[in-house]
Amino acid sequence: MQSEGVASRSADPSSSPRGSRTGNPGGSTGGNGTPPVDAVSLAIIEQLQEDGRRPYAAIGKAVGLSEAAVRQRVQKLLDQGVMQIVAVTDPLTVGFRRQAMVGITVEGDLDPVADALTAMPEAEYVVMTAGSYDLLVEIVCEDDDHLLEVINKRIRALPGVRSTESFVYLKLKKQTYMWGTR
């Protein structure tokens, strides 16, 4: 389990580093209005994914830039929402005993339901999908009572929610955030 690192999961897959690896030349923008990520920025992201506390000077040496240039690029990537530098924890070790993925079927427009889920502090991941569910939301709760309250009183109560199916996590086998540049 990683204790620190870079989470480069983006709300818009077309803006992720992977989605823009072959971006359009000439300064065109990605799906969310940000410029495509170039090879040097991808290399910086990879360095930070290995160690989110790696010094800019060491990153610069690895990617062929000065410390100041790396600092500017990292700030730009942060400002554009391409990446975040965060501490990644094992929820069990910090008091959250229950995690679940909830599949949600929605009647009508997905956006208001997705927005409401996004606003819930327990929701760690919200994605619109094609398939059996319209939305998937990963929730992290303190215990079973908290999980029941979130699903029964808050998610199912949202206007437009037609049904839910919960997948309670029994054991977390893998959780990494290294996919951002492969």
GROMACS .gro file of N, CA and C in nm:
model
  546
    1MET      N    1   0.084  -0.118   0.000
    1MET     CA    2   0.000   0.000   0.000
    1MET      C    3   0.088   0.123   0.000
    2GLN      N    4   0.059   0.215  -0.084
    2GLN     CA    5   0.134   0.340  -0.089
    2GLN      C    6   0.091   0.427   0.029
    3SER      N    7   0.185   0.499   0.086
    3SER     CA    8   0.148   0.592   0.191
    3SER      C    9   0.145   0.735   0.141
    4GLU      N   10   0.218   0.763   0.037
    4GLU     CA   11   0.217   0.896  -0.022
    4GLU      C   12   0.237   0.881  -0.171
    5GLY      N   13   0.193   0.980  -0.245
    5GLY     CA   14   0.216   0.975  -0.388
    5GLY      C   15   0.129   1.072  -0.462
    6VAL      N   16   0.121   1.050  -0.590
    6VAL     CA   17   0.045   1.138  -0.676
    6VAL      C   18  -0.077   1.064  -0.724
    7ALA      N   19  -0.192   1.122  -0.704
    7ALA     CA   20  -0.315   1.066  -0.759
    7ALA      C   21  -0.345   1.146  -0.883
    8SER      N   22  -0.336   1.081  -0.996
    8SER     CA   23  -0.360   1.155  -1.120
    8SER      C   24  -0.492   1.116  -1.183
    9ARG      N   25  -0.580   1.061  -1.102
    9ARG     CA   26  -0.712   1.027  -1.151
    9ARG      C   27  -0.786   1.156  -1.182
   10SER      N   28  -0.834   1.170  -1.302
   10SER     CA   29  -0.899   1.294  -1.346
   10SER      C   30  -1.047   1.270  -1.366
   11ALA      N   31  -1.127   1.371  -1.343
   11ALA     CA   32  -1.270   1.358  -1.362
   11ALA      C   33  -1.305   1.342  -1.509
   12ASP      N   34  -1.220   1.383  -1.599
   12ASP     CA   35  -1.246   1.374  -1.742
   12ASP      C   36  -1.135   1.290  -1.805
   13PRO      N   37  -1.165   1.162  -1.842
   13PRO     CA   38  -1.061   1.076  -1.896
   13PRO      C   39  -0.989   1.135  -2.016
   14SER      N   40  -1.054   1.218  -2.095
   14SER     CA   41  -0.987   1.275  -2.211
   14SER      C   42  -0.880   1.374  -2.171
   15SER      N   43  -0.879   1.415  -2.044
   15SER     CA   44  -0.776   1.509  -1.999
   15SER      C   45  -0.665   1.441  -1.922
   16SER      N   46  -0.675   1.309  -1.904
   16SER     CA   47  -0.571   1.239  -1.830
   16SER      C   48  -0.444   1.234  -1.912
   17PRO      N   49  -0.331   1.215  -1.847
   17PRO     CA   50  -0.207   1.206  -1.920
   17PRO      C   51  -0.211   1.096  -2.026
   18ARG      N   52  -0.271   0.983  -1.994
   18ARG     CA   53  -0.279   0.873  -2.090
   18ARG      C   54  -0.361   0.916  -2.211
   19GLY      N   55  -0.472   0.982  -2.187
   19GLY     CA   56  -0.559   1.023  -2.296
   19GLY      C   57  -0.499   1.129  -2.385
   20SER      N   58  -0.401   1.204  -2.335
   20SER     CA   59  -0.344   1.311  -2.415
   20SER      C   60  -0.200   1.286  -2.455
   21ARG      N   61  -0.153   1.165  -2.439
   21ARG     CA   62  -0.014   1.132  -2.472
   21ARG      C   63   0.019   1.171  -2.614
   22THR      N   64  -0.072   1.149  -2.706
   22THR     CA   65  -0.046   1.181  -2.845
   22THR      C   66  -0.119   1.307  -2.885
   23GLY      N   67  -0.142   1.395  -2.790
   23GLY     CA   68  -0.219   1.517  -2.811
   23GLY      C   69  -0.191   1.586  -2.943
   24ASN      N   70  -0.279   1.675  -2.981
   24ASN     CA   71  -0.264   1.747  -3.107
   24ASN      C   72  -0.152   1.847  -3.096
   25PRO      N   73  -0.066   1.855  -3.198
   25PRO     CA   74   0.041   1.954  -3.195
   25PRO      C   75  -0.015   2.094  -3.212
   26GLY      N   76   0.066   2.192  -3.180
   26GLY     CA   77   0.027   2.330  -3.204
   26GLY      C   78  -0.050   2.394  -3.092
   27GLY      N   79  -0.046   2.333  -2.970
   27GLY     CA   80  -0.107   2.399  -2.856
   27GLY      C   81  -0.257   2.382  -2.846
   28SER      N   82  -0.318   2.288  -2.915
   28SER     CA   83  -0.461   2.266  -2.899
   28SER      C   84  -0.488   2.210  -2.760
   29THR      N   85  -0.611   2.215  -2.720
   29THR     CA   86  -0.643   2.175  -2.584
   29THR      C   87  -0.704   2.037  -2.579
   30GLY      N   88  -0.695   1.978  -2.457
   30GLY     CA   89  -0.757   1.849  -2.431
   30GLY      C   90  -0.905   1.866  -2.404
   31GLY      N   91  -0.967   1.759  -2.356
   31GLY     CA   92  -1.111   1.756  -2.337
   31GLY      C   93  -1.165   1.856  -2.236
   32ASN      N   94  -1.084   1.900  -2.139
   32ASN     CA   95  -1.134   1.994  -2.040
   32ASN      C   96  -1.072   2.133  -2.055
   33GLY      N   97  -1.019   2.163  -2.172
   33GLY     CA   98  -0.963   2.295  -2.198
   33GLY      C   99  -0.818   2.310  -2.161
   34THR      N  100  -0.753   2.203  -2.113
   34THR     CA  101  -0.611   2.213  -2.079
   34THR      C  102  -0.528   2.161  -2.196
   35PRO      N  103  -0.407   2.215  -2.214
   35PRO     CA  104  -0.321   2.167  -2.322
   35PRO      C  105  -0.285   2.021  -2.299
   36PRO      N  106  -0.260   1.947  -2.407
   36PRO     CA  107  -0.215   1.808  -2.391
   36PRO      C  108  -0.085   1.804  -2.311
   37VAL      N  109  -0.063   1.695  -2.241
   37VAL     CA  110   0.057   1.678  -2.159
   37VAL      C  111   0.170   1.624  -2.247
   38ASP      N  112   0.285   1.693  -2.246
   38ASP     CA  113   0.397   1.650  -2.329
   38ASP      C  114   0.480   1.544  -2.257
   39ALA      N  115   0.579   1.490  -2.329
   39ALA     CA  116   0.660   1.380  -2.277
   39ALA      C  117   0.738   1.419  -2.152
   40VAL      N  118   0.786   1.542  -2.143
   40VAL     CA  119   0.862   1.585  -2.025
   40VAL      C  120   0.770   1.590  -1.902
   41SER      N  121   0.651   1.644  -1.920
   41SER     CA  122   0.556   1.648  -1.808
   41SER      C  123   0.517   1.508  -1.765
   42LEU      N  124   0.500   1.417  -1.861
   42LEU     CA  125   0.472   1.278  -1.826
   42LEU      C  126   0.586   1.218  -1.743
   43ALA      N  127   0.708   1.249  -1.780
   43ALA     CA  128   0.824   1.200  -1.705
   43ALA      C  129   0.825   1.257  -1.563
   44ILE      N  130   0.788   1.383  -1.549
   44ILE     CA  131   0.779   1.444  -1.415
   44ILE      C  132   0.672   1.373  -1.333
   45ILE      N  133   0.557   1.348  -1.394
   45ILE     CA  134   0.449   1.277  -1.324
   45ILE      C  135   0.496   1.140  -1.279
   46GLU      N  136   0.566   1.068  -1.366
   46GLU     CA  137   0.618   0.936  -1.329
   46GLU      C  138   0.712   0.945  -1.208
   47GLN      N  139   0.798   1.046  -1.208
   47GLN     CA  140   0.889   1.065  -1.095
   47GLN      C  141   0.811   1.086  -0.965
   48LEU      N  142   0.708   1.169  -0.972
   48LEU     CA  143   0.629   1.198  -0.853
   48LEU      C  144   0.543   1.079  -0.810
   49GLN      N  145   0.503   0.996  -0.906
   49GLN     CA  146   0.427   0.877  -0.868
   49GLN      C  147   0.515   0.777  -0.795
   50GLU      N  148   0.642   0.774  -0.827
   50GLU     CA  149   0.735   0.687  -0.754
   50GLU      C  150   0.756   0.738  -0.612
   51ASP      N  151   0.763   0.871  -0.597
   51ASP     CA  152   0.784   0.932  -0.465
   51ASP      C  153   0.730   1.075  -0.471
   52GLY      N  154   0.615   1.096  -0.410
   52GLY     CA  155   0.551   1.228  -0.412
   52GLY      C  156   0.629   1.337  -0.342
   53ARG      N  157   0.734   1.297  -0.265
   53ARG     CA  158   0.817   1.395  -0.195
   53ARG      C  159   0.954   1.412  -0.260
   54ARG      N  160   0.972   1.354  -0.377
   54ARG     CA  161   1.102   1.364  -0.446
   54ARG      C  162   1.135   1.510  -0.471
   55PRO      N  163   1.256   1.553  -0.439
   55PRO     CA  164   1.295   1.694  -0.460
   55PRO      C  165   1.294   1.732  -0.607
   56TYR      N  166   1.258   1.856  -0.634
   56TYR     CA  167   1.254   1.906  -0.771
   56TYR      C  168   1.391   1.895  -0.838
   57ALA      N  169   1.497   1.913  -0.763
   57ALA     CA  170   1.631   1.902  -0.821
   57ALA      C  171   1.657   1.761  -0.872
   58ALA      N  172   1.615   1.659  -0.796
   58ALA     CA  173   1.633   1.520  -0.838
   58ALA      C  174   1.546   1.490  -0.960
   59ILE      N  175   1.425   1.541  -0.961
   59ILE     CA  176   1.337   1.521  -1.077
   59ILE      C  177   1.399   1.588  -1.199
   60GLY      N  178   1.449   1.711  -1.181
   60GLY     CA  179   1.512   1.782  -1.291
   60GLY      C  180   1.627   1.705  -1.351
   61LYS      N  181   1.709   1.646  -1.266
   61LYS     CA  182   1.822   1.567  -1.315
   61LYS      C  183   1.773   1.447  -1.397
   62ALA      N  184   1.665   1.384  -1.351
   62ALA     CA  185   1.612   1.266  -1.420
   62ALA      C  186   1.547   1.299  -1.554
   63VAL      N  187   1.488   1.420  -1.565
   63VAL     CA  188   1.415   1.455  -1.688
   63VAL      C  189   1.486   1.558  -1.774
   64GLY      N  190   1.601   1.607  -1.728
   64GLY     CA  191   1.680   1.700  -1.809
   64GLY      C  192   1.635   1.845  -1.801
   65LEU      N  193   1.581   1.886  -1.685
   65LEU     CA  194   1.539   2.025  -1.665
   65LEU      C  195   1.603   2.080  -1.538
   66SER      N  196   1.600   2.211  -1.525
   66SER     CA  197   1.646   2.273  -1.401
   66SER      C  198   1.540   2.254  -1.292
   67GLU      N  199   1.584   2.272  -1.169
   67GLU     CA  200   1.491   2.265  -1.055
   67GLU      C  201   1.376   2.364  -1.073
   68ALA      N  202   1.408   2.487  -1.115
   68ALA     CA  203   1.305   2.591  -1.133
   68ALA      C  204   1.206   2.552  -1.242
   69ALA      N  205   1.255   2.494  -1.350
   69ALA     CA  206   1.166   2.453  -1.459
   69ALA      C  207   1.072   2.341  -1.414
   70VAL      N  208   1.125   2.247  -1.334
   70VAL     CA  209   1.040   2.140  -1.281
   70VAL      C  210   0.934   2.200  -1.189
   71ARG      N  211   0.974   2.291  -1.102
   71ARG     CA  212   0.880   2.355  -1.010
   71ARG      C  213   0.766   2.423  -1.087
   72GLN      N  214   0.801   2.494  -1.195
   72GLN     CA  215   0.700   2.561  -1.277
   72GLN      C  216   0.607   2.462  -1.344
   73ARG      N  217   0.663   2.356  -1.398
   73ARG     CA  218   0.580   2.255  -1.465
   73ARG      C  219   0.487   2.185  -1.366
   74VAL      N  220   0.539   2.150  -1.250
   74VAL     CA  221   0.455   2.084  -1.149
   74VAL      C  222   0.340   2.177  -1.109
   75GLN      N  223   0.370   2.303  -1.086
   75GLN     CA  224   0.265   2.398  -1.049
   75GLN      C  225   0.160   2.409  -1.160
   76LYS      N  226   0.205   2.411  -1.284
   76LYS     CA  227   0.113   2.420  -1.397
   76LYS      C  228   0.024   2.295  -1.405
   77LEU      N  229   0.082   2.177  -1.384
   77LEU     CA  230   0.005   2.052  -1.385
   77LEU      C  231  -0.098   2.051  -1.272
   78LEU      N  232  -0.060   2.104  -1.157
   78LEU     CA  233  -0.153   2.114  -1.044
   78LEU      C  234  -0.265   2.214  -1.076
   79ASP      N  235  -0.227   2.331  -1.126
   79ASP     CA  236  -0.325   2.436  -1.157
   79ASP      C  237  -0.425   2.391  -1.263
   80GLN      N  238  -0.378   2.312  -1.360
   80GLN     CA  239  -0.465   2.265  -1.468
   80GLN      C  240  -0.552   2.147  -1.427
   81GLY      N  241  -0.528   2.091  -1.308
   81GLY     CA  242  -0.606   1.976  -1.264
   81GLY      C  243  -0.563   1.845  -1.328
   82VAL      N  244  -0.444   1.843  -1.389
   82VAL     CA  245  -0.393   1.721  -1.450
   82VAL      C  246  -0.357   1.620  -1.342
   83MET      N  247  -0.307   1.667  -1.229
   83MET     CA  248  -0.268   1.578  -1.120
   83MET      C  249  -0.290   1.647  -0.987
   84GLN      N  250  -0.283   1.566  -0.882
   84GLN     CA  251  -0.286   1.614  -0.744
   84GLN      C  252  -0.173   1.542  -0.672
   85ILE      N  253  -0.113   1.607  -0.577
   85ILE     CA  254  -0.016   1.541  -0.491
   85ILE      C  255  -0.085   1.522  -0.358
   86VAL      N  256  -0.106   1.396  -0.320
   86VAL     CA  257  -0.184   1.364  -0.201
   86VAL      C  258  -0.119   1.248  -0.125
   87ALA      N  259  -0.157   1.234   0.000
   87ALA     CA  260  -0.120   1.116   0.078
   87ALA      C  261  -0.228   1.012   0.056
   88VAL      N  262  -0.187   0.893   0.013
   88VAL     CA  263  -0.281   0.783  -0.010
   88VAL      C  264  -0.271   0.690   0.111
   89THR      N  265  -0.385   0.665   0.173
   89THR     CA  266  -0.385   0.583   0.294
   89THR      C  267  -0.464   0.455   0.274
   90ASP      N  268  -0.444   0.362   0.362
   90ASP     CA  269  -0.529   0.244   0.373
   90ASP      C  270  -0.642   0.286   0.467
   91PRO      N  271  -0.766   0.294   0.418
   91PRO     CA  272  -0.876   0.343   0.501
   91PRO      C  273  -0.890   0.271   0.635
   92LEU      N  274  -0.859   0.142   0.639
   92LEU     CA  275  -0.871   0.067   0.765
   92LEU      C  276  -0.779   0.121   0.873
   93THR      N  277  -0.662   0.169   0.834
   93THR     CA  278  -0.566   0.215   0.933
   93THR      C  279  -0.599   0.353   0.989
   94VAL      N  280  -0.692   0.424   0.924
   94VAL     CA  281  -0.727   0.558   0.972
   94VAL      C  282  -0.873   0.565   1.017
   95GLY      N  283  -0.931   0.449   1.053
   95GLY     CA  284  -1.062   0.447   1.117
   95GLY      C  285  -1.182   0.425   1.028
   96PHE      N  286  -1.162   0.395   0.902
   96PHE     CA  287  -1.276   0.368   0.814
   96PHE      C  288  -1.282   0.218   0.788
   97ARG      N  289  -1.379   0.153   0.851
   97ARG     CA  290  -1.387   0.007   0.852
   97ARG      C  291  -1.469  -0.051   0.738
   98ARG      N  292  -1.535   0.032   0.662
   98ARG     CA  293  -1.622  -0.022   0.557
   98ARG      C  294  -1.610   0.057   0.427
   99GLN      N  295  -1.581  -0.013   0.319
   99GLN     CA  296  -1.578   0.045   0.185
   99GLN      C  297  -1.674  -0.035   0.098
  100ALA      N  298  -1.733   0.034   0.002
  100ALA     CA  299  -1.823  -0.035  -0.091
  100ALA      C  300  -1.826   0.039  -0.224
  101MET      N  301  -1.850  -0.036  -0.329
  101MET     CA  302  -1.880   0.021  -0.459
  101MET      C  303  -2.031   0.006  -0.474
  102VAL      N  304  -2.097   0.114  -0.512
  102VAL     CA  305  -2.242   0.111  -0.528
  102VAL      C  306  -2.274   0.140  -0.674
  103GLY      N  307  -2.344   0.045  -0.737
  103GLY     CA  308  -2.395   0.064  -0.872
  103GLY      C  309  -2.532   0.128  -0.863
  104ILE      N  310  -2.554   0.233  -0.939
  104ILE     CA  311  -2.679   0.310  -0.929
  104ILE      C  312  -2.744   0.320  -1.066
  105THR      N  313  -2.872   0.288  -1.071
  105THR     CA  314  -2.952   0.306  -1.192
  105THR      C  315  -3.035   0.432  -1.172
  106VAL      N  316  -3.032   0.519  -1.272
  106VAL     CA  317  -3.097   0.650  -1.263
  106VAL      C  318  -3.204   0.663  -1.369
  107GLU      N  319  -3.313   0.724  -1.332
  107GLU     CA  320  -3.418   0.757  -1.428
  107GLU      C  321  -3.403   0.904  -1.464
  108GLY      N  322  -3.385   0.933  -1.592
  108GLY     CA  323  -3.369   1.072  -1.635
  108GLY      C  324  -3.223   1.112  -1.641
  109ASP      N  325  -3.199   1.240  -1.622
  109ASP     CA  326  -3.067   1.302  -1.635
  109ASP      C  327  -2.972   1.252  -1.526
  110LEU      N  328  -2.854   1.207  -1.566
  110LEU     CA  329  -2.754   1.158  -1.471
  110LEU      C  330  -2.684   1.270  -1.395
  111ASP      N  331  -2.667   1.385  -1.459
  111ASP     CA  332  -2.585   1.491  -1.401
  111ASP      C  333  -2.626   1.534  -1.261
  112PRO      N  334  -2.754   1.559  -1.233
  112PRO     CA  335  -2.789   1.601  -1.096
  112PRO      C  336  -2.757   1.495  -0.991
  113VAL      N  337  -2.775   1.369  -1.025
  113VAL     CA  338  -2.744   1.262  -0.930
  113VAL      C  339  -2.592   1.253  -0.912
  114ALA      N  340  -2.518   1.257  -1.022
  114ALA     CA  341  -2.371   1.252  -1.013
  114ALA      C  342  -2.318   1.371  -0.933
  115ASP      N  343  -2.375   1.488  -0.953
  115ASP     CA  344  -2.331   1.606  -0.878
  115ASP      C  345  -2.359   1.590  -0.728
  116ALA      N  346  -2.476   1.536  -0.694
  116ALA     CA  347  -2.511   1.515  -0.553
  116ALA      C  348  -2.417   1.412  -0.489
  117LEU      N  349  -2.385   1.306  -0.562
  117LEU     CA  350  -2.292   1.206  -0.510
  117LEU      C  351  -2.153   1.265  -0.491
  118THR      N  352  -2.111   1.345  -0.586
  118THR     CA  353  -1.979   1.409  -0.580
  118THR      C  354  -1.966   1.497  -0.456
  119ALA      N  355  -2.076   1.557  -0.415
  119ALA     CA  356  -2.075   1.646  -0.298
  119ALA      C  357  -2.069   1.570  -0.165
  120MET      N  358  -2.096   1.439  -0.165
  120MET     CA  359  -2.093   1.361  -0.041
  120MET      C  360  -1.949   1.334   0.002
  121PRO      N  361  -1.915   1.364   0.125
  121PRO     CA  362  -1.777   1.342   0.169
  121PRO      C  363  -1.736   1.195   0.167
  122GLU      N  364  -1.831   1.104   0.177
  122GLU     CA  365  -1.799   0.961   0.176
  122GLU      C  366  -1.766   0.910   0.036
  123ALA      N  367  -1.805   0.983  -0.067
  123ALA     CA  368  -1.782   0.940  -0.206
  123ALA      C  369  -1.640   0.972  -0.248
  124GLU      N  370  -1.563   0.870  -0.275
  124GLU     CA  371  -1.424   0.886  -0.316
  124GLU      C  372  -1.409   0.883  -0.467
  125TYR      N  373  -1.504   0.826  -0.535
  125TYR     CA  374  -1.493   0.804  -0.679
  125TYR      C  375  -1.634   0.799  -0.735
  126VAL      N  376  -1.663   0.881  -0.831
  126VAL     CA  377  -1.795   0.882  -0.896
  126VAL      C  378  -1.771   0.880  -1.046
  127VAL      N  379  -1.833   0.786  -1.115
  127VAL     CA  380  -1.813   0.773  -1.260
  127VAL      C  381  -1.945   0.739  -1.327
  128MET      N  382  -1.969   0.802  -1.441
  128MET     CA  383  -2.083   0.768  -1.525
  128MET      C  384  -2.039   0.652  -1.613
  129THR      N  385  -2.127   0.553  -1.628
  129THR     CA  386  -2.089   0.432  -1.700
  129THR      C  387  -2.192   0.396  -1.807
  130ALA      N  388  -2.150   0.309  -1.896
  130ALA     CA  389  -2.240   0.246  -1.991
  130ALA      C  390  -2.246   0.099  -1.951
  131GLY      N  391  -2.365   0.045  -1.937
  131GLY     CA  392  -2.377  -0.094  -1.896
  131GLY      C  393  -2.493  -0.111  -1.800
  132SER      N  394  -2.477  -0.200  -1.707
  132SER     CA  395  -2.586  -0.233  -1.614
  132SER      C  396  -2.621  -0.118  -1.520
  133TYR      N  397  -2.525  -0.034  -1.491
  133TYR     CA  398  -2.548   0.080  -1.401
  133TYR      C  399  -2.519   0.209  -1.474
  134ASP      N  400  -2.587   0.313  -1.434
  134ASP     CA  401  -2.563   0.445  -1.491
  134ASP      C  402  -2.446   0.514  -1.422
  135LEU      N  403  -2.432   0.487  -1.292
  135LEU     CA  404  -2.327   0.548  -1.211
  135LEU      C  405  -2.264   0.443  -1.121
  136LEU      N  406  -2.136   0.458  -1.096
  136LEU     CA  407  -2.068   0.382  -0.992
  136LEU      C  408  -2.010   0.482  -0.895
  137VAL      N  409  -2.027   0.455  -0.767
  137VAL     CA  410  -1.970   0.542  -0.665
  137VAL      C  411  -1.901   0.455  -0.561
  138GLU      N  412  -1.775   0.488  -0.533
  138GLU     CA  413  -1.701   0.421  -0.427
  138GLU      C  414  -1.719   0.503  -0.301
  139ILE      N  415  -1.764   0.438  -0.195
  139ILE     CA  416  -1.784   0.511  -0.070
  139ILE      C  417  -1.700   0.448   0.041
  140VAL      N  418  -1.653   0.533   0.129
  140VAL     CA  419  -1.571   0.492   0.242
  140VAL      C  420  -1.643   0.539   0.369
  141CYS      N  421  -1.672   0.443   0.457
  141CYS     CA  422  -1.751   0.472   0.578
  141CYS      C  423  -1.681   0.422   0.703
  142GLU      N  424  -1.725   0.474   0.816
  142GLU     CA  425  -1.666   0.435   0.944
  142GLU      C  426  -1.703   0.293   0.983
  143ASP      N  427  -1.826   0.251   0.953
  143ASP     CA  428  -1.872   0.119   0.993
  143ASP      C  429  -1.998   0.085   0.913
  144ASP      N  430  -2.059  -0.031   0.944
  144ASP     CA  431  -2.178  -0.075   0.871
  144ASP      C  432  -2.296   0.018   0.891
  145ASP      N  433  -2.313   0.073   1.009
  145ASP     CA  434  -2.424   0.167   1.033
  145ASP      C  435  -2.409   0.292   0.946
  146HIS      N  436  -2.288   0.341   0.936
  146HIS     CA  437  -2.260   0.458   0.852
  146HIS      C  438  -2.288   0.424   0.705
  147LEU      N  439  -2.244   0.306   0.660
  147LEU     CA  440  -2.269   0.262   0.523
  147LEU      C  441  -2.418   0.255   0.495
  148LEU      N  442  -2.494   0.197   0.586
  148LEU     CA  443  -2.639   0.186   0.570
  148LEU      C  444  -2.703   0.324   0.561
  149GLU      N  445  -2.660   0.416   0.644
  149GLU     CA  446  -2.715   0.551   0.643
  149GLU      C  447  -2.687   0.620   0.509
  150VAL      N  448  -2.564   0.606   0.458
  150VAL     CA  449  -2.529   0.670   0.331
  150VAL      C  450  -2.612   0.613   0.217
  151ILE      N  451  -2.621   0.481   0.210
  151ILE     CA  452  -2.694   0.420   0.099
  151ILE      C  453  -2.845   0.442   0.113
  152ASN      N  454  -2.900   0.409   0.228
  152ASN     CA  455  -3.045   0.410   0.246
  152ASN      C  456  -3.104   0.550   0.260
  153LYS      N  457  -3.042   0.634   0.337
  153LYS     CA  458  -3.100   0.765   0.367
  153LYS      C  459  -3.055   0.874   0.270
  154ARG      N  460  -2.938   0.858   0.209
  154ARG     CA  461  -2.886   0.966   0.126
  154ARG      C  462  -2.883   0.932  -0.023
  155ILE      N  463  -2.825   0.818  -0.059
  155ILE     CA  464  -2.818   0.785  -0.202
  155ILE      C  465  -2.956   0.749  -0.257
  156ARG      N  466  -3.024   0.656  -0.192
  156ARG     CA  467  -3.156   0.614  -0.241
  156ARG      C  468  -3.260   0.725  -0.234
  157ALA      N  469  -3.236   0.826  -0.153
  157ALA     CA  470  -3.330   0.937  -0.140
  157ALA      C  471  -3.312   1.043  -0.248
  158LEU      N  472  -3.207   1.032  -0.327
  158LEU     CA  473  -3.183   1.132  -0.432
  158LEU      C  474  -3.288   1.122  -0.542
  159PRO      N  475  -3.344   1.234  -0.585
  159PRO     CA  476  -3.440   1.232  -0.695
  159PRO      C  477  -3.376   1.172  -0.821
  160GLY      N  478  -3.445   1.077  -0.882
  160GLY     CA  479  -3.396   1.013  -1.003
  160GLY      C  480  -3.331   0.878  -0.979
  161VAL      N  481  -3.293   0.847  -0.856
  161VAL     CA  482  -3.231   0.717  -0.828
  161VAL      C  483  -3.341   0.610  -0.831
  162ARG      N  484  -3.326   0.516  -0.923
  162ARG     CA  485  -3.426   0.411  -0.939
  162ARG      C  486  -3.388   0.286  -0.859
  163SER      N  487  -3.259   0.249  -0.859
  163SER     CA  488  -3.215   0.133  -0.782
  163SER      C  489  -3.066   0.143  -0.753
  164THR      N  490  -3.025   0.067  -0.652
  164THR     CA  491  -2.883   0.058  -0.617
  164THR      C  492  -2.847  -0.088  -0.595
  165GLU      N  493  -2.721  -0.119  -0.616
  165GLU     CA  494  -2.667  -0.248  -0.579
  165GLU      C  495  -2.531  -0.222  -0.515
  166SER      N  496  -2.513  -0.277  -0.396
  166SER     CA  497  -2.391  -0.250  -0.320
  166SER      C  498  -2.296  -0.368  -0.324
  167PHE      N  499  -2.169  -0.337  -0.341
  167PHE     CA  500  -2.063  -0.437  -0.342
  167PHE      C  501  -1.968  -0.400  -0.227
  168VAL      N  502  -1.988  -0.465  -0.113
  168VAL     CA  503  -1.909  -0.436   0.007
  168VAL      C  504  -1.772  -0.499  -0.008
  169TYR      N  505  -1.668  -0.420   0.018
  169TYR     CA  506  -1.531  -0.469   0.008
  169TYR      C  507  -1.501  -0.555   0.130
  170LEU      N  508  -1.452  -0.676   0.106
  170LEU     CA  509  -1.411  -0.763   0.215
  170LEU      C  510  -1.263  -0.747   0.246
  171LYS      N  511  -1.183  -0.729   0.140
  171LYS     CA  512  -1.040  -0.712   0.157
  171LYS      C  513  -0.985  -0.635   0.039
  172LEU      N  514  -0.905  -0.535   0.065
  172LEU     CA  515  -0.841  -0.457  -0.040
  172LEU      C  516  -0.711  -0.526  -0.078
  173LYS      N  517  -0.702  -0.574  -0.202
  173LYS     CA  518  -0.583  -0.646  -0.247
  173LYS      C  519  -0.486  -0.557  -0.323
  174LYS      N  520  -0.538  -0.456  -0.393
  174LYS     CA  521  -0.449  -0.367  -0.468
  174LYS      C  522  -0.514  -0.231  -0.482
  175GLN      N  523  -0.435  -0.129  -0.455
  175GLN     CA  524  -0.479   0.009  -0.475
  175GLN      C  525  -0.356   0.090  -0.510
  176THR      N  526  -0.343   0.124  -0.637
  176THR     CA  527  -0.230   0.205  -0.679
  176THR      C  528  -0.280   0.319  -0.766
  177TYR      N  529  -0.196   0.416  -0.782
  177TYR     CA  530  -0.226   0.531  -0.866
  177TYR      C  531  -0.112   0.552  -0.965
  178MET      N  532  -0.059   0.443  -1.016
  178MET     CA  533   0.057   0.450  -1.104
  178MET      C  534   0.017   0.446  -1.251
  179TRP      N  535  -0.109   0.443  -1.282
  179TRP     CA  536  -0.153   0.426  -1.421
  179TRP      C  537  -0.146   0.555  -1.501
  180GLY      N  538  -0.119   0.665  -1.439
  180GLY     CA  539  -0.131   0.795  -1.505
  180GLY      C  540  -0.044   0.818  -1.627
  181THR      N  541   0.066   0.745  -1.646
  181THR     CA  542   0.153   0.775  -1.758
  181THR      C  543   0.188   0.654  -1.843
  182ARG      N  544   0.136   0.539  -1.814
  182ARG     CA  545   0.177   0.420  -1.893
  182ARG      C  546   0.115   0.420  -2.029
   0.00000   0.00000   0.00000
